[in-house]
XYZ file of C-alpha atoms in Angstrom:
731
model
C 5.799 -8.799 23.351
C 2.877 -6.497 22.693
C 0.070 -6.001 25.169
C -3.000 -5.147 23.117
C -5.830 -7.093 24.771
C -6.745 -7.503 28.455
C -4.663 -10.113 30.225
C -6.113 -13.563 30.686
C -4.965 -16.238 33.116
C -1.180 -16.487 33.229
C 1.558 -17.844 35.552
C 1.562 -14.682 37.686
C -1.982 -15.536 38.805
C -0.637 -18.486 40.807
C 0.553 -15.916 43.372
C 2.952 -18.334 45.062
C 5.660 -15.649 45.295
C 4.182 -12.557 43.654
C 1.752 -10.862 46.011
C 3.521 -12.139 49.119
C 5.016 -9.743 51.731
C 8.584 -10.769 50.948
C 11.453 -9.023 52.724
C 13.585 -6.885 50.439
C 16.347 -8.976 48.919
C 18.605 -5.903 48.973
C 17.868 -5.278 52.644
C 20.963 -7.043 54.055
C 23.286 -5.040 51.780
C 21.654 -1.774 52.800
C 21.587 -2.499 56.517
C 25.206 -3.664 56.574
C 26.475 -0.708 54.559
C 27.659 -2.828 51.653
C 25.157 -1.524 49.076
C 27.226 0.653 46.715
C 25.785 4.160 46.451
C 27.181 6.602 43.899
C 29.609 8.605 46.023
C 30.903 5.451 47.720
C 32.019 3.599 44.588
C 35.652 3.510 45.671
C 36.247 0.265 43.796
C 35.191 1.286 40.286
C 37.971 3.698 39.348
C 41.427 4.168 40.850
C 42.933 7.485 41.927
C 39.673 9.405 42.295
C 39.950 13.160 42.801
C 37.324 15.332 44.461
C 35.235 17.997 42.772
C 33.436 20.877 44.467
C 30.890 22.974 42.564
C 30.712 26.754 42.844
C 27.152 28.017 42.493
C 26.162 31.378 41.023
C 25.760 34.184 43.540
C 23.061 35.909 41.518
C 19.740 34.738 40.105
C 19.805 36.639 36.826
C 22.525 38.378 34.830
C 25.961 37.709 33.407
C 29.386 36.639 34.541
C 31.628 39.596 33.771
C 34.887 38.122 35.106
C 36.268 35.054 36.864
C 39.541 35.157 38.790
C 40.918 31.653 39.397
C 44.477 32.606 40.397
C 44.070 32.151 44.150
C 42.136 28.910 43.732
C 44.664 27.459 41.290
C 47.480 28.187 43.724
C 45.716 26.524 46.640
C 47.124 23.231 48.002
C 46.090 20.077 46.198
C 44.255 21.745 43.303
C 44.409 19.710 40.100
C 42.038 21.476 37.710
C 39.255 24.030 37.505
C 36.505 24.006 34.886
C 34.336 27.003 33.962
C 32.432 27.924 30.817
C 35.699 29.250 29.426
C 37.343 25.818 29.138
C 34.357 23.458 29.232
C 33.989 23.358 25.473
C 30.689 23.562 23.626
C 27.775 22.267 25.681
C 24.201 21.637 24.543
C 21.174 21.705 26.792
C 19.682 18.246 27.221
C 16.144 17.323 26.219
C 15.006 17.087 29.846
C 16.716 20.232 31.176
C 14.996 23.599 31.185
C 18.127 25.651 31.941
C 21.765 24.881 31.041
C 23.615 22.978 33.750
C 26.714 25.187 33.527
C 26.351 28.970 33.661
C 28.385 31.280 31.515
C 28.409 33.915 30.544
C 24.632 34.098 31.131
C 23.258 33.132 34.536
C 19.752 31.649 34.515
C 19.134 31.120 38.238
C 20.729 31.283 41.662
C 23.278 28.535 42.394
C 23.462 27.521 38.744
C 26.892 25.905 38.482
C 29.622 28.426 37.625
C 32.728 26.310 38.174
C 34.013 23.034 39.538
C 37.286 22.860 41.450
C 39.129 19.525 41.489
C 41.640 18.651 44.205
C 43.265 15.684 45.887
C 40.916 15.806 48.882
C 37.408 17.026 49.479
C 38.604 19.574 52.004
C 41.146 20.991 49.568
C 38.538 21.247 46.817
C 36.068 22.975 49.143
C 38.715 25.425 50.362
C 39.856 26.291 46.855
C 36.256 26.713 45.668
C 35.912 29.457 48.259
C 38.829 31.262 46.601
C 37.182 31.460 43.175
C 36.274 35.100 42.561
C 33.359 35.789 40.222
C 32.213 39.262 39.190
C 28.622 39.537 38.019
C 26.539 42.052 36.151
C 23.259 41.547 37.968
C 20.133 41.631 35.807
C 16.517 42.261 36.673
C 14.693 39.064 37.506
C 11.127 37.942 38.214
C 10.748 36.182 41.545
C 7.196 36.978 42.723
C 4.683 34.366 41.540
C 1.586 36.342 42.563
C 2.717 39.390 40.645
C 3.858 37.424 37.609
C 0.549 35.539 37.373
C -1.340 38.814 36.922
C -0.193 38.873 33.295
C 0.768 35.216 32.774
C -0.668 33.536 29.673
C -2.608 30.318 29.528
C -0.313 27.369 28.911
C -0.784 23.757 27.856
C 0.640 21.134 30.185
C 1.779 19.095 27.208
C 0.807 18.456 23.609
C -2.072 16.255 24.709
C -3.536 18.649 27.274
C -4.751 22.076 26.086
C -4.456 25.114 28.378
C -8.242 25.365 28.788
C -10.672 22.439 28.803
C -14.408 23.157 28.662
C -17.223 20.649 28.886
C -20.789 21.937 28.803
C -21.435 25.504 29.942
C -19.758 26.029 33.298
C -20.633 29.716 33.608
C -24.362 29.238 33.101
C -24.574 26.151 35.318
C -22.599 27.795 38.116
C -24.810 30.883 38.017
C -27.962 28.766 38.348
C -26.650 26.409 41.046
C -28.500 26.456 44.375
C -25.284 26.266 46.419
C -21.954 27.634 45.221
C -18.372 27.796 46.431
C -15.639 30.085 45.104
C -12.317 29.797 46.936
C -8.628 30.406 46.360
C -5.864 28.184 47.720
C -2.086 28.392 47.587
C 0.686 25.836 47.877
C 4.364 26.832 48.268
C 7.513 25.655 46.536
C 8.686 22.282 47.854
C 12.105 20.616 47.888
C 12.614 16.888 47.314
C 14.952 16.825 50.321
C 16.031 13.247 49.658
C 18.538 11.710 52.037
C 21.234 10.958 49.456
C 22.474 14.077 47.645
C 22.945 14.207 43.900
C 26.323 12.512 43.489
C 28.458 11.153 40.660
C 31.855 9.681 39.829
C 33.052 10.151 36.248
C 35.908 8.430 34.435
C 37.079 8.575 30.826
C 38.784 5.791 28.898
C 39.705 7.346 25.591
C 36.455 8.600 24.052
C 34.307 6.475 26.345
C 32.766 7.940 29.487
C 31.420 6.043 32.477
C 29.499 7.725 35.271
C 28.471 6.068 38.491
C 25.640 8.269 39.645
C 22.355 8.540 41.504
C 19.606 8.697 38.928
C 16.066 7.372 38.519
C 15.956 7.136 34.711
C 19.091 5.577 33.253
C 18.290 5.809 29.541
C 17.210 9.443 29.868
C 20.431 10.256 31.718
C 22.668 8.530 29.167
C 20.950 10.243 26.264
C 21.029 13.708 27.783
C 24.635 13.346 28.966
C 25.725 12.401 25.462
C 23.767 15.295 23.966
C 25.081 17.804 26.505
C 28.708 16.842 25.933
C 28.328 16.362 22.200
C 29.491 12.738 22.151
C 27.959 9.543 20.791
C 25.452 7.889 23.093
C 27.160 4.526 22.633
C 30.244 6.065 24.263
C 28.336 6.813 27.475
C 27.696 4.313 30.241
C 25.563 5.225 33.248
C 25.569 2.977 36.314
C 23.191 3.497 39.242
C 22.401 0.257 41.070
C 21.288 1.958 44.300
C 19.615 5.342 44.691
C 19.124 6.836 48.140
C 15.836 8.555 47.419
C 14.749 10.669 44.508
C 11.035 11.605 44.616
C 11.394 12.999 41.084
C 14.454 15.083 41.865
C 16.707 12.558 40.120
C 14.573 11.923 37.056
C 16.781 14.119 34.940
C 20.441 14.847 34.310
C 21.792 17.375 36.808
C 24.968 19.408 37.285
C 26.812 16.821 39.388
C 26.957 14.400 36.433
C 27.922 16.895 33.744
C 30.523 18.715 35.834
C 32.040 15.473 37.084
C 32.485 14.426 33.435
C 33.966 17.792 32.438
C 36.256 17.797 35.478
C 37.447 14.241 34.833
C 38.295 15.138 31.258
C 40.219 18.233 32.357
C 41.985 16.512 35.264
C 42.690 13.377 33.223
C 41.622 11.169 36.111
C 38.349 10.067 37.710
C 36.493 12.765 39.648
C 33.747 12.402 42.229
C 31.190 15.101 43.025
C 28.361 15.431 45.538
C 26.136 18.477 45.482
C 26.241 20.336 48.762
C 22.807 20.588 50.365
C 22.074 24.252 49.437
C 22.625 23.396 45.789
C 20.067 20.606 45.981
C 17.389 23.214 46.662
C 18.597 25.944 44.317
C 20.670 24.182 41.657
C 18.401 21.211 40.930
C 14.616 21.074 40.573
C 11.736 21.622 42.989
C 7.950 21.383 43.080
C 6.633 24.772 41.950
C 4.285 26.874 44.046
C 0.672 27.186 42.859
C -2.166 29.679 43.097
C -5.449 27.816 42.605
C -9.082 28.894 42.286
C -11.850 26.333 42.636
C -15.542 26.935 41.978
C -18.211 24.322 42.596
C -21.933 24.667 42.009
C -24.328 22.093 43.425
C -27.998 21.255 43.564
C -29.486 21.213 47.054
C -29.150 17.426 47.179
C -25.370 17.709 46.725
C -25.131 16.831 43.036
C -22.274 18.723 41.404
C -23.672 20.679 38.460
C -20.613 22.801 37.711
C -16.964 22.528 38.659
C -14.002 24.705 37.684
C -10.367 24.460 38.696
C -7.895 27.099 37.549
C -4.244 26.974 38.550
C -1.199 29.132 38.020
C 2.467 28.318 38.608
C 5.875 29.538 37.474
C 9.004 28.200 35.837
C 12.075 29.156 33.884
C 11.628 30.245 30.243
C 10.601 27.239 28.112
C 9.461 25.398 31.241
C 6.031 23.980 31.919
C 3.224 24.480 34.423
C 2.462 22.357 37.455
C -0.653 20.551 36.239
C -2.620 20.925 39.459
C -5.955 20.517 37.648
C -5.247 17.036 36.257
C -7.206 15.110 38.891
C -10.186 17.474 38.723
C -10.781 16.434 35.132
C -11.443 12.838 36.222
C -12.214 12.530 39.918
C -15.844 13.663 40.303
C -18.952 13.782 38.141
C -20.389 17.046 36.850
C -21.839 17.887 33.459
C -20.395 21.407 33.213
C -16.643 21.721 33.671
C -13.749 24.121 33.240
C -10.052 23.596 33.924
C -7.154 25.853 32.975
C -3.455 26.411 33.580
C -1.401 29.591 33.596
C 2.374 29.716 33.495
C 4.396 32.668 34.731
C 8.006 33.010 33.619
C 10.148 33.205 36.764
C 13.888 33.405 37.272
C 13.797 31.078 40.253
C 15.482 27.663 40.008
C 13.867 25.171 37.673
C 10.491 23.738 38.631
C 9.778 20.146 37.691
C 8.415 16.809 38.840
C 8.118 15.932 42.508
C 6.216 12.947 43.865
C 2.747 12.985 42.253
C 3.415 16.139 40.211
C 0.139 17.931 39.611
C -2.079 15.751 41.774
C -0.262 16.342 45.058
C -0.735 20.149 45.112
C -3.961 19.946 43.114
C -5.652 17.688 45.649
C -4.425 19.930 48.460
C -6.865 22.479 47.034
C -9.615 20.338 45.516
C -10.143 18.125 48.544
C -10.308 21.114 50.871
C -12.851 22.701 48.547
C -14.904 19.489 48.589
C -14.978 19.656 52.386
C -16.022 23.292 52.322
C -18.828 22.545 49.889
C -20.006 19.573 51.945
C -20.292 21.854 54.948
C -22.275 24.421 52.949
C -24.652 21.671 51.861
C -24.964 20.278 55.367
C -23.705 16.910 54.076
C -21.207 14.495 55.528
C -17.893 14.905 53.616
C -17.707 11.189 52.830
C -21.316 11.073 51.664
C -20.779 14.133 49.441
C -17.843 12.477 47.699
C -19.731 9.206 47.278
C -22.736 11.039 45.812
C -20.547 12.486 43.061
C -18.702 9.346 42.064
C -18.573 8.475 38.376
C -17.743 5.283 36.550
C -16.995 7.119 33.296
C -14.598 9.853 32.236
C -16.588 13.049 32.975
C -15.186 14.694 29.845
C -15.847 11.658 27.640
C -18.858 9.787 29.100
C -18.508 6.989 26.552
C -15.122 6.057 28.025
C -15.326 3.974 31.183
C -12.742 3.471 33.916
C -11.057 0.082 33.736
C -11.403 -0.183 37.519
C -12.803 2.466 39.863
C -13.369 1.620 43.526
C -13.253 5.078 45.082
C -16.550 4.512 46.870
C -15.269 1.275 48.400
C -12.137 3.075 49.582
C -14.186 5.824 51.223
C -16.706 3.495 52.850
C -14.211 0.923 54.073
C -11.975 3.703 55.374
C -14.841 5.450 57.157
C -15.881 2.221 58.840
C -12.363 1.246 59.893
C -11.445 4.744 61.098
C -14.614 5.219 63.147
C -15.795 8.140 61.034
C -19.312 7.820 62.449
C -17.965 9.153 65.758
C -16.862 12.416 64.112
C -18.677 15.503 65.353
C -19.647 17.537 62.287
C -19.655 20.772 64.267
C -16.106 22.197 64.292
C -14.317 22.881 67.576
C -16.707 20.616 69.480
C -14.403 17.832 70.660
C -11.826 18.360 73.390
C -9.311 16.113 75.058
C -8.052 18.164 77.974
C -6.486 21.257 76.454
C -6.467 19.749 72.961
C -9.068 20.379 70.269
C -9.592 17.178 68.270
C -10.926 16.698 64.751
C -11.153 14.233 61.874
C -10.568 14.860 58.189
C -10.955 12.918 54.959
C -9.791 13.297 51.383
C -9.991 11.258 48.213
C -6.805 10.086 46.527
C -6.315 9.866 42.778
C -3.414 9.201 40.443
C -3.457 7.985 36.863
C -1.848 4.734 35.803
C 0.773 5.062 33.090
C 2.469 2.269 31.171
C 6.006 2.567 29.817
C 7.733 0.243 27.377
C 10.144 -1.815 29.441
C 12.705 -4.468 28.532
C 14.763 -7.071 30.369
C 17.362 -9.752 29.732
C 16.933 -13.072 31.535
C 19.684 -15.671 31.770
C 19.419 -19.281 32.885
C 22.459 -21.227 34.093
C 22.564 -24.274 36.376
C 18.924 -23.743 37.290
C 19.573 -20.185 38.457
C 17.872 -17.178 36.902
C 19.572 -13.802 36.464
C 17.623 -10.710 35.447
C 19.308 -7.656 33.919
C 17.454 -4.397 33.247
C 18.317 -0.725 33.615
C 15.370 -0.298 36.001
C 16.403 1.511 39.187
C 15.678 0.963 42.869
C 15.232 4.276 44.671
C 14.353 2.603 47.940
C 11.067 1.323 46.545
C 11.768 -2.410 46.391
C 12.402 -2.850 42.650
C 14.982 -5.596 43.258
C 12.464 -7.644 45.190
C 9.398 -7.409 42.968
C 11.509 -8.106 39.872
C 12.949 -11.175 41.596
C 9.441 -12.253 42.636
C 8.247 -11.929 39.039
C 11.094 -14.012 37.628
C 10.738 -16.631 40.362
C 6.988 -16.938 39.728
C 7.418 -17.204 35.969
C 10.293 -19.706 36.046
C 9.028 -21.772 38.972
C 12.104 -21.402 41.151
C 12.578 -20.285 44.764
C 13.399 -16.637 45.298
C 16.936 -17.472 46.395
C 17.587 -18.923 42.926
C 17.062 -15.511 41.309
C 19.659 -12.740 40.995
C 18.710 -9.223 39.909
C 21.041 -6.639 38.391
C 19.734 -3.093 37.934
C 20.625 0.433 36.945
C 23.251 -0.080 34.232
C 22.774 1.511 30.808
C 24.405 -1.545 29.239
C 21.285 -3.487 30.263
C 18.008 -3.418 28.297
C 16.057 -0.163 28.676
C 13.256 -0.253 31.228
C 10.611 2.171 32.413
C 12.818 3.561 35.158
C 11.521 4.829 38.488
C 9.017 7.641 38.300
C 5.397 8.569 37.751
C 4.160 5.488 39.626
C 4.794 3.529 36.420
C 7.947 1.704 37.535
C 6.673 -1.387 39.329
C 4.018 -2.492 36.859
C 6.019 -1.596 33.753
C 9.380 -3.030 34.849
C 7.897 -6.313 36.050
C 5.874 -6.561 32.832
C 9.147 -6.305 30.918
C 10.582 -9.116 33.027
C 7.394 -11.102 32.402
C 7.884 -10.698 28.638
C 11.510 -11.874 28.819
C 10.527 -14.825 31.008
C 7.832 -15.878 28.526
C 10.522 -16.033 25.860
C 12.856 -17.938 28.202
C 10.099 -20.452 29.022
C 9.656 -21.047 25.297
C 13.399 -21.529 24.838
C 13.560 -23.971 27.758
C 10.567 -25.938 26.484
C 12.075 -26.195 23.013
C 15.449 -27.304 24.340
C 13.906 -29.947 26.605
C 11.484 -31.189 23.969
C 8.261 -29.945 25.559
C 5.190 -28.347 24.057
C 5.485 -24.715 25.163
C 1.708 -24.216 25.328
C 1.030 -26.584 28.235
C 4.362 -26.737 30.073
C 4.403 -26.021 33.821
C 7.371 -24.434 35.622
C 7.220 -25.242 39.320
C 9.543 -26.306 42.124
C 12.625 -25.971 39.922
C 11.168 -28.478 37.459
C 9.614 -28.327 34.007
C 6.592 -30.598 33.589
C 4.262 -31.511 30.734
C 2.130 -34.539 29.885
C 3.371 -36.490 32.885
C 7.048 -35.904 32.112
C 9.132 -33.814 34.513
C 12.687 -32.531 34.035
C 14.893 -30.377 36.250
C 15.169 -26.789 35.018
C 18.939 -27.067 35.341
C 18.910 -29.661 32.534
C 18.118 -26.835 30.116
C 21.705 -25.683 30.508
C 22.643 -22.099 29.742
C 20.231 -19.820 27.915
C 19.875 -16.058 27.522
C 16.935 -14.136 26.075
C 15.772 -10.555 25.906
C 12.364 -9.039 25.301
C 10.288 -5.979 26.093
C 6.681 -5.193 26.864
C 5.060 -2.722 24.504
C 1.540 -1.372 24.860
C -1.369 -0.899 22.508
C -4.439 1.303 22.900
C -6.099 -0.191 25.986
C -5.262 2.916 28.033
C -7.039 5.023 25.417
C -10.084 2.803 25.289
C -10.548 2.740 29.070
C -9.340 5.219 31.680
C -6.722 3.559 33.900
C -6.429 5.225 37.297
C -5.717 4.457 40.927
C -7.902 5.603 43.813
C -7.789 5.884 47.548
C -9.122 7.550 50.661
C -7.128 9.176 53.439
C -8.427 9.635 56.968
C -6.651 11.722 59.607
C -7.272 12.560 63.237
C -5.514 15.739 64.357
C -5.296 17.640 67.630
C -4.585 21.342 68.112
C -3.524 22.722 71.483
C -6.073 25.318 72.521
C -3.463 27.529 74.215
C -0.408 27.263 71.969
C -1.903 26.372 68.588
C 0.485 23.411 68.310
C -0.717 20.782 65.821
C -0.297 17.060 66.356
C -1.382 14.207 64.102
C -2.875 11.352 66.118
C -3.969 8.709 63.614
C -3.740 8.131 59.862
C -5.392 5.599 57.575
C -5.020 5.062 53.844
C -7.239 2.753 51.810
C -5.857 2.146 48.313
C -7.281 0.681 45.112
C -4.346 0.114 42.788
C -4.677 -3.192 40.982
C -2.647 -6.226 42.038
C -0.249 -5.443 44.879
C 2.977 -7.181 43.912
C 4.497 -7.071 47.404
C 2.258 -5.837 50.248
C 5.214 -5.174 52.541
C 7.137 -2.889 50.196
C 3.901 -1.342 48.922
C 2.902 -0.467 52.475
C 6.316 1.109 52.983
C 5.722 3.213 49.893
C 2.349 4.403 51.133
C 3.373 5.249 54.697
C 6.360 7.150 53.316
C 4.053 9.071 51.011
C 1.647 9.745 53.884
C 4.563 11.173 55.851
C 5.453 13.468 52.944
C 1.818 14.545 52.842
C 2.000 15.561 56.494
C 5.097 17.596 55.668
C 3.296 19.384 52.848
C 0.350 20.109 55.119
C 2.169 21.357 58.195
C 5.738 22.491 57.558
C 7.323 22.187 54.120
C 7.893 25.485 52.334
C 10.822 26.827 50.367
C 10.944 30.479 51.400
C 11.605 32.747 48.415
C 13.797 35.814 48.764
C 11.886 38.015 46.322
C 14.680 40.589 46.241
C 17.496 38.327 45.089
C 15.656 35.286 43.764
C 16.687 32.268 45.789
C 15.343 29.806 48.316
C 16.522 30.954 51.717
C 15.983 27.794 53.753
C 18.092 25.604 51.480
C 19.234 22.938 53.934
C 17.674 20.402 56.277
C 18.011 22.764 59.223
C 15.807 25.410 57.612
C 13.637 23.274 55.330
C 11.635 21.258 57.804
C 10.375 17.764 57.054
C 8.525 15.388 59.383
C 10.545 13.337 61.843
C 9.531 10.255 63.806
C 8.026 12.331 66.605
C 5.652 13.984 64.127
C 4.186 10.766 62.762
C 1.742 8.628 64.754
C 0.235 5.245 64.012
C -0.286 4.744 60.284
C -2.470 2.037 58.811
C -2.705 1.009 55.159
C -5.390 -1.135 53.539
C -5.154 -2.448 49.971
C -8.343 -3.503 48.227
C -8.136 -6.996 46.756
C -8.330 -6.424 43.012
C -6.607 -6.896 39.675
C -6.782 -4.762 36.542
C -6.222 -6.893 33.432
C -6.090 -3.832 31.150
C -2.775 -2.529 32.524
C -0.369 -5.412 31.823
C -0.024 -9.172 32.345
C 0.902 -8.272 35.943
C -2.583 -6.723 36.346
C -0.974 -4.147 38.647
C -0.798 -0.349 38.693
C 1.184 1.523 41.349
C 0.910 3.112 44.780
C 4.109 5.129 45.233
C 2.470 8.428 44.314
C -1.138 7.595 45.162
C -0.073 7.454 48.804
C 0.687 11.197 48.956
C -2.346 12.318 46.961
C -4.947 13.923 49.222
C -3.030 13.476 52.479
C -2.342 17.181 53.037
C -5.996 18.055 52.504
C -7.105 15.333 54.922
C -4.772 16.880 57.517
C -6.053 20.399 56.831
C -9.655 19.214 56.968
C -9.014 17.515 60.308
C -7.495 20.716 61.684
C -10.553 22.684 60.582
C -12.859 20.137 62.194
C -10.822 20.478 65.389
C -10.664 24.288 65.484
C -13.252 25.815 63.167
C -10.444 27.834 61.555
C -9.950 27.288 57.829
C -6.409 27.931 56.527
C -6.281 27.897 52.723
C -2.624 28.832 52.341
C -0.333 25.870 52.916
C 1.453 24.933 55.070
C -1.040 25.126 57.931
C 1.240 26.549 60.606
C 0.103 27.669 64.034
C 0.554 31.409 63.421
C -2.068 31.197 60.671
C -4.817 30.061 63.030
C -3.547 31.047 66.476
C -5.487 34.302 66.780
C -8.730 32.675 65.608
C -8.782 29.637 67.901
C -11.826 29.236 70.160
C -11.661 31.239 73.356
C -10.469 29.175 76.291
C -12.926 29.394 79.185
């Protein structure tokens, strides 16, 4: 099925099951411990051995020698794989650095070897006996220094390194009120609960991996390419993923080394990356240095806006596109955005929840607050005054839906924004300084071709697609879609996900998963409805599927009478996204308190108002948003991968040193979804909220802290030592 014109009325619009706050159908399996996660797939392959990965002890250089004698003699050791016996490996399309080092080392904790033994403890012990001699090279680990000579870099083929509209320089020079500020964001770790984990087993030339991955088709393709085998000989199975946040979008070392180890050991091998390797061996959100300049008329109209960002990555990597939202979020005739990319020898930088927008809005939305203060305007009013209903770079191209103003106004009213004291450090609650902050949220909508297979047997519907569920509720919204389309209760639908033998879906990432995957199921169900109608002798154009029955022209037949049918289809997209800008919007409001004596920061209240098309399941969507809000608090107040600039690694590479918010850090959170549909995105008329929910949160927190204290911290995270000495004097 091709989606080339805006959606009209269709069965999803009945909203008898879609749009309802349905409990997750996979919830019982997860809460009872019966949901099969990758490392726990004890039933899929007999006689599993344990692999333990040895990470490189240098960040740049060469392996000059490896001594395996002590490790090979250790109890229980079955096999050891290094670059010397791994065979020829090719770097996958989605990997920046090779997943197995040797003899060159590209970054710290790049996999050097995998030791296979009968037990995990034996494998771990023997891994500690592997002796590797290195010839250390000179590496680049300081982003600030590297950016001094870093070249401009395009984010992708569609986005040039510098975008100019009008004459920014002239307009900025003439503006009545100007702002020129620099902001920094640090490296972030995904820090998901479930580590990267895989079990690999060979049967002749065919390889099966049970793994934790967000994008099944990408993983299968890159695994085949890396190992040099036919893609049809690779099966990837990942029905449950315990968190990813972008860290499991791509093939990682656990999968490749499990496959190599299983081939060498001639038996199935299971591998879980130890926590330090998750930070240093896999990917992370890169740090950014950002400069924002805004020039306004006295009435607050933005006349000129520039956003320049620099980040670092491995050779052949890409920049963190922190300027993406600035190209679309606010009006302004004269504009400049640019990206610089420094080559660093730190671990690979790549996508993390809302890549680009999350760190970009941390800077932009703080700058908007600073400019509002310079103008003497309310921060909400300043944002509203600079709303636009067209693409600022292409004024002839309108937004398909844009309700940013409604988000800001509804949020301000619900949060009690009118009670905010505009003068910083003016509100006290005992020894606490109290403030409010706001930030806009923005994230583009993206559609991905997505397919599904739908089977009908005895009136029951089974959906098969390689879409994944990373804790987001994919099982449930896919079941809701099939139930709505086929007119059956939810308990008459079964959903099977995450297997590369199923039709290729969008996968989980980029906020495209929910809308795209359900649209693929919609397409398959349309074909199944046609097949049912034909088999039962109905006219497919006016048939109604409802209550387990098929009805047309006064005749009604049980769906089960259609017998057994199986169809497959996919949703493909035309040029609607080019003709109109498809984006999601929101507003975040935060109340924060800072202890006047200790500088301790506490979040008191949070509110998110989201405009994101049809909400397919308000309960799971709310869960997505409050989780994203929590991550935003982490980015604002505590999350930072500390770089050892001498030896090139992240020092705090575990959950003891890399701090993330816990329950005690998070107060009452409220989420409001605007009632809307966007017929240009798909027949589902949905978009996504999984990444929108984090966009702008950190800036709202930082703005609230400034309103509470009068101290502006532009280098994230906003920790107490950065404002302690500047807090108002205690009487």
